[in-house]
Amino acid sequence: GNSVTQMEGPVTLSEEAFLTINCTYTATGYPSLFWYVQYPGEGLQLLLKATKADDKGSNKGFEATYRKETTSFHLEKGSVQVSDSAVYFCALRNAGGTSYGKLTFGQGTILTVHP
Amino acid sequence: DSGVTQTPKHLITATGQRVTLRCSPRSGDLSVYWYQQSLDQGLQFLIQYYNGEERAKGNILERFSAQQFPDLHSELNLSSLELGDSALYFCASSQGLAAINEQFFGPGTRLTVL
């Protein structure tokens, strides 16, 4: 079955530091890949997505590249801000089969950015 | 604001009881998904409905059931509640079934079973 593995957290950084959160996946076929962000007390928001190999998703300074050869979708940001403090989830979704539409999530990585 | 609404925001109940969580999807969205977020299991898919019909099932317990009504709102019914059912329950909606359709998440219902 499908699975997503994220790097262990929590991650604590100073403002303007470089961020990488690793994500690797196992899936059949050609899944779409996503990063969601959850701010304290809120639901999940889509941060970025990529639907095929070598696609780069980007939003709000964050980016991730769909690497089929390494089955990875690492999240990066060049300079984090205090407002980026949140929980980040990597997820995948298959296009077909009996589970189509369903999102499979990683365990989440807590990011805390200090001024 | 995602446009997906969930009620109630918080629910505190006792073991053995039954509760109903409600979700209203974004206007125009036909597909509704339910997810459970707990400390030990993480975020797990429970069930999906499309235009009133069940389309996919995940790790949903037999004590749990759901339905989607003609007006497209959905309800998740949890019965014979156990302490381990305490979790945040999210509803999400999307326009259709295609994998490229973004899922928009509601703010969640926090269920506490005492």
Coordinates of C-alpha atoms in Angstrom, one line a residue:
Chain A
G1 CA 0.0 0.0 0.0
N2 CA 0.9 3.7 -0.1
S3 CA 3.0 5.2 2.7
V4 CA 4.7 8.5 3.4
T5 CA 7.7 8.9 5.7
Q6 CA 8.8 12.4 7.0
M7 CA 11.9 13.3 8.9
E8 CA 11.6 13.2 12.6
G9 CA 10.8 16.4 14.3
P10 CA 10.5 18.8 15.9
V11 CA 12.7 21.2 14.0
T12 CA 13.8 24.4 15.6
L13 CA 15.4 27.2 13.6
S14 CA 16.4 30.8 13.9
E15 CA 14.7 33.3 11.7
E16 CA 16.3 33.5 8.2
A17 CA 17.8 30.0 8.5
F18 CA 17.5 27.5 5.6
L19 CA 14.8 24.8 6.0
T20 CA 14.7 21.3 4.7
I21 CA 12.0 18.7 5.7
N22 CA 12.6 15.4 4.1
C23 CA 9.8 13.3 2.7
T24 CA 10.0 9.9 0.9
Y25 CA 7.1 7.8 -0.3
T26 CA 6.0 4.4 -1.4
A27 CA 3.2 4.1 -3.9
T28 CA 2.0 2.2 -6.9
G29 CA 1.6 4.0 -10.2
Y30 CA 2.1 7.8 -10.5
P31 CA 0.8 9.6 -7.4
S32 CA 0.4 13.3 -7.0
L33 CA 2.4 14.7 -4.1
F34 CA 1.5 17.5 -1.7
W35 CA 2.7 19.5 1.2
Y36 CA 0.1 20.7 3.7
V37 CA 0.6 23.1 6.6
Q38 CA -1.4 23.2 9.8
Y39 CA -1.2 26.4 11.9
P40 CA -2.1 26.1 15.6
G41 CA -5.8 25.6 16.1
E42 CA -6.6 25.5 12.4
G43 CA -7.3 22.9 9.7
L44 CA -4.9 21.9 7.0
Q45 CA -4.0 24.2 4.1
L46 CA -2.5 23.1 0.9
L47 CA 1.0 24.6 0.7
L48 CA 2.2 23.2 -2.7
K49 CA 1.7 20.3 -5.0
A50 CA 3.3 18.4 -7.9
T51 CA 1.5 16.0 -10.1
K52 CA 4.3 14.3 -12.2
A53 CA 8.0 13.5 -12.0
D54 CA 10.4 16.5 -12.1
D55 CA 7.6 18.9 -11.4
K56 CA 8.5 21.6 -8.9
G57 CA 5.7 23.0 -6.6
S58 CA 6.3 26.4 -5.0
N59 CA 4.3 28.8 -2.8
K60 CA 5.2 31.5 -0.3
G61 CA 8.9 30.9 -0.7
F62 CA 8.6 27.1 -0.1
E63 CA 9.4 24.7 -2.9
A64 CA 9.6 20.9 -3.4
T65 CA 10.5 18.8 -6.5
Y66 CA 8.9 15.5 -7.3
R67 CA 11.8 13.1 -7.7
K68 CA 10.6 9.7 -9.0
E69 CA 14.1 8.1 -9.0
T70 CA 14.5 8.7 -5.3
T71 CA 10.8 8.6 -4.5
S72 CA 11.2 11.9 -2.6
F73 CA 9.5 15.3 -2.3
H74 CA 11.6 17.3 0.1
L75 CA 10.3 20.7 1.3
E76 CA 12.7 23.6 1.3
K77 CA 12.7 27.3 2.1
G78 CA 15.7 29.6 1.8
S79 CA 14.9 31.9 4.7
V80 CA 12.2 31.0 7.3
Q81 CA 10.2 33.5 9.3
V82 CA 8.6 33.2 12.8
S83 CA 5.2 33.1 11.0
D84 CA 6.3 29.8 9.3
S85 CA 6.0 28.0 12.7
A86 CA 3.5 25.2 12.1
V87 CA 3.1 21.5 11.5
Y88 CA 4.0 20.4 8.0
F89 CA 2.6 17.3 6.4
C90 CA 3.7 15.5 3.3
A91 CA 1.0 13.6 1.5
L92 CA 0.3 11.6 -1.7
R93 CA -2.8 10.7 -3.6
N94 CA -3.2 8.1 -6.3
A95 CA -5.2 8.8 -9.4
G96 CA -7.1 5.6 -9.6
G97 CA -8.1 2.3 -8.0
T98 CA -10.4 1.9 -5.1
S99 CA -8.6 4.5 -3.0
Y100 CA -8.6 7.3 -5.5
G101 CA -9.0 10.7 -4.0
K102 CA -7.8 9.5 -0.6
L103 CA -4.8 11.4 0.8
T104 CA -2.1 9.4 2.6
F105 CA -0.2 11.6 5.1
G106 CA 3.2 11.4 6.7
Q107 CA 3.4 11.8 10.5
G108 CA 3.9 15.5 10.3
T109 CA 6.9 17.7 11.3
I110 CA 6.6 20.4 13.9
L111 CA 8.6 23.5 12.9
T112 CA 9.4 26.2 15.4
V113 CA 11.2 29.4 14.2
H114 CA 12.7 31.7 16.9
P115 CA 13.3 35.4 16.3
Chain B
D1 CA -11.2 30.4 5.4
S2 CA -11.4 27.3 3.3
G3 CA -15.2 27.5 2.8
V4 CA -15.7 24.1 4.5
T5 CA -17.6 24.3 7.8
Q6 CA -17.7 21.8 10.6
T7 CA -19.8 21.7 13.7
P8 CA -19.4 21.5 16.5
K9 CA -15.9 22.8 17.1
H10 CA -15.5 20.9 20.4
L11 CA -17.4 17.9 21.8
I12 CA -16.9 16.3 25.2
T13 CA -18.7 13.1 25.9
A14 CA -18.5 9.9 27.9
T15 CA -17.5 6.4 27.0
G16 CA -20.3 4.4 25.4
Q17 CA -22.1 7.4 24.0
R18 CA -22.9 8.3 20.4
V19 CA -22.1 11.6 18.7
T20 CA -22.7 13.1 15.2
L21 CA -20.2 15.4 13.5
R22 CA -21.4 17.6 10.7
C23 CA -19.6 18.9 7.6
S24 CA -20.8 21.4 5.0
P25 CA -18.5 21.3 1.9
R26 CA -17.5 24.3 -0.2
S27 CA -20.2 25.5 -2.6
G28 CA -20.0 23.4 -5.7
D29 CA -17.9 20.6 -4.3
L30 CA -19.4 17.2 -4.7
S31 CA -16.9 15.1 -2.9
V32 CA -16.5 14.9 0.9
Y33 CA -13.7 13.1 2.8
W34 CA -13.4 12.4 6.5
Y35 CA -10.0 12.1 8.3
Q36 CA -9.0 11.4 11.9
Q37 CA -6.0 13.0 13.5
S38 CA -4.7 11.4 16.7
L39 CA -1.4 11.5 18.5
D40 CA -0.7 7.9 18.1
Q41 CA -2.1 7.2 14.6
G42 CA -1.4 10.6 12.9
L43 CA -3.7 11.7 10.1
Q44 CA -5.8 8.8 8.7
F45 CA -8.4 8.7 6.0
L46 CA -11.7 7.3 7.1
I47 CA -14.2 7.5 4.3
Q48 CA -15.1 9.4 1.1
Y49 CA -18.5 10.3 -0.4
Y50 CA -19.2 11.7 -3.9
N51 CA -22.6 13.1 -4.7
G52 CA -24.3 11.1 -2.0
E53 CA -22.6 7.8 -2.7
E54 CA -19.8 6.1 -0.7
R55 CA -16.7 5.9 -3.0
A56 CA -13.8 4.9 -0.8
K57 CA -13.2 3.5 2.7
G58 CA -10.1 3.7 4.8
N59 CA -9.4 2.5 8.4
I60 CA -12.9 3.3 9.6
L61 CA -14.2 1.3 12.5
E62 CA -17.5 -0.6 12.3
R63 CA -18.7 1.6 15.2
F64 CA -18.4 4.6 12.9
S65 CA -20.6 5.4 9.9
A66 CA -21.2 8.3 7.6
Q67 CA -23.5 9.6 5.0
Q68 CA -23.8 12.4 2.5
F69 CA -27.2 14.0 2.1
P70 CA -28.9 15.4 -1.1
D71 CA -27.8 18.9 -0.1
L72 CA -24.2 17.5 -0.1
H73 CA -23.6 18.0 3.6
S74 CA -22.1 15.0 5.4
E75 CA -22.4 13.5 8.9
L76 CA -20.0 11.2 10.6
N77 CA -21.6 9.1 13.3
L78 CA -19.5 7.7 16.1
S79 CA -21.1 5.2 18.5
S80 CA -20.1 3.1 21.5
L81 CA -17.3 5.7 22.1
E82 CA -14.0 4.6 23.6
L83 CA -11.3 6.7 25.2
G84 CA -9.1 6.0 22.1
D85 CA -11.7 7.7 19.9
S86 CA -10.6 11.1 21.3
A87 CA -9.1 12.9 18.3
L88 CA -9.5 15.8 15.9
Y89 CA -11.8 14.9 13.0
F90 CA -11.4 16.8 9.8
C91 CA -13.7 17.0 6.9
A92 CA -12.4 18.0 3.4
S93 CA -14.2 18.6 0.2
S94 CA -13.2 18.7 -3.5
Q95 CA -14.9 19.5 -6.7
G96 CA -14.7 16.0 -8.2
L97 CA -12.9 12.7 -8.0
A98 CA -9.8 13.5 -10.1
A99 CA -6.5 13.3 -8.3
I100 CA -5.6 16.8 -9.3
N101 CA -8.7 18.3 -7.5
E102 CA -7.5 20.0 -4.4
Q103 CA -9.0 19.0 -1.1
F104 CA -10.0 21.9 1.1
F105 CA -10.1 21.1 4.8
G106 CA -12.4 22.4 7.5
P107 CA -11.2 23.6 10.9
G108 CA -12.0 20.2 12.5
T109 CA -14.1 18.9 15.4
R110 CA -12.1 18.1 18.5
L111 CA -13.7 15.1 20.2
T112 CA -12.8 14.3 23.8
V113 CA -14.1 11.0 25.3
L114 CA -13.9 10.9 29.1

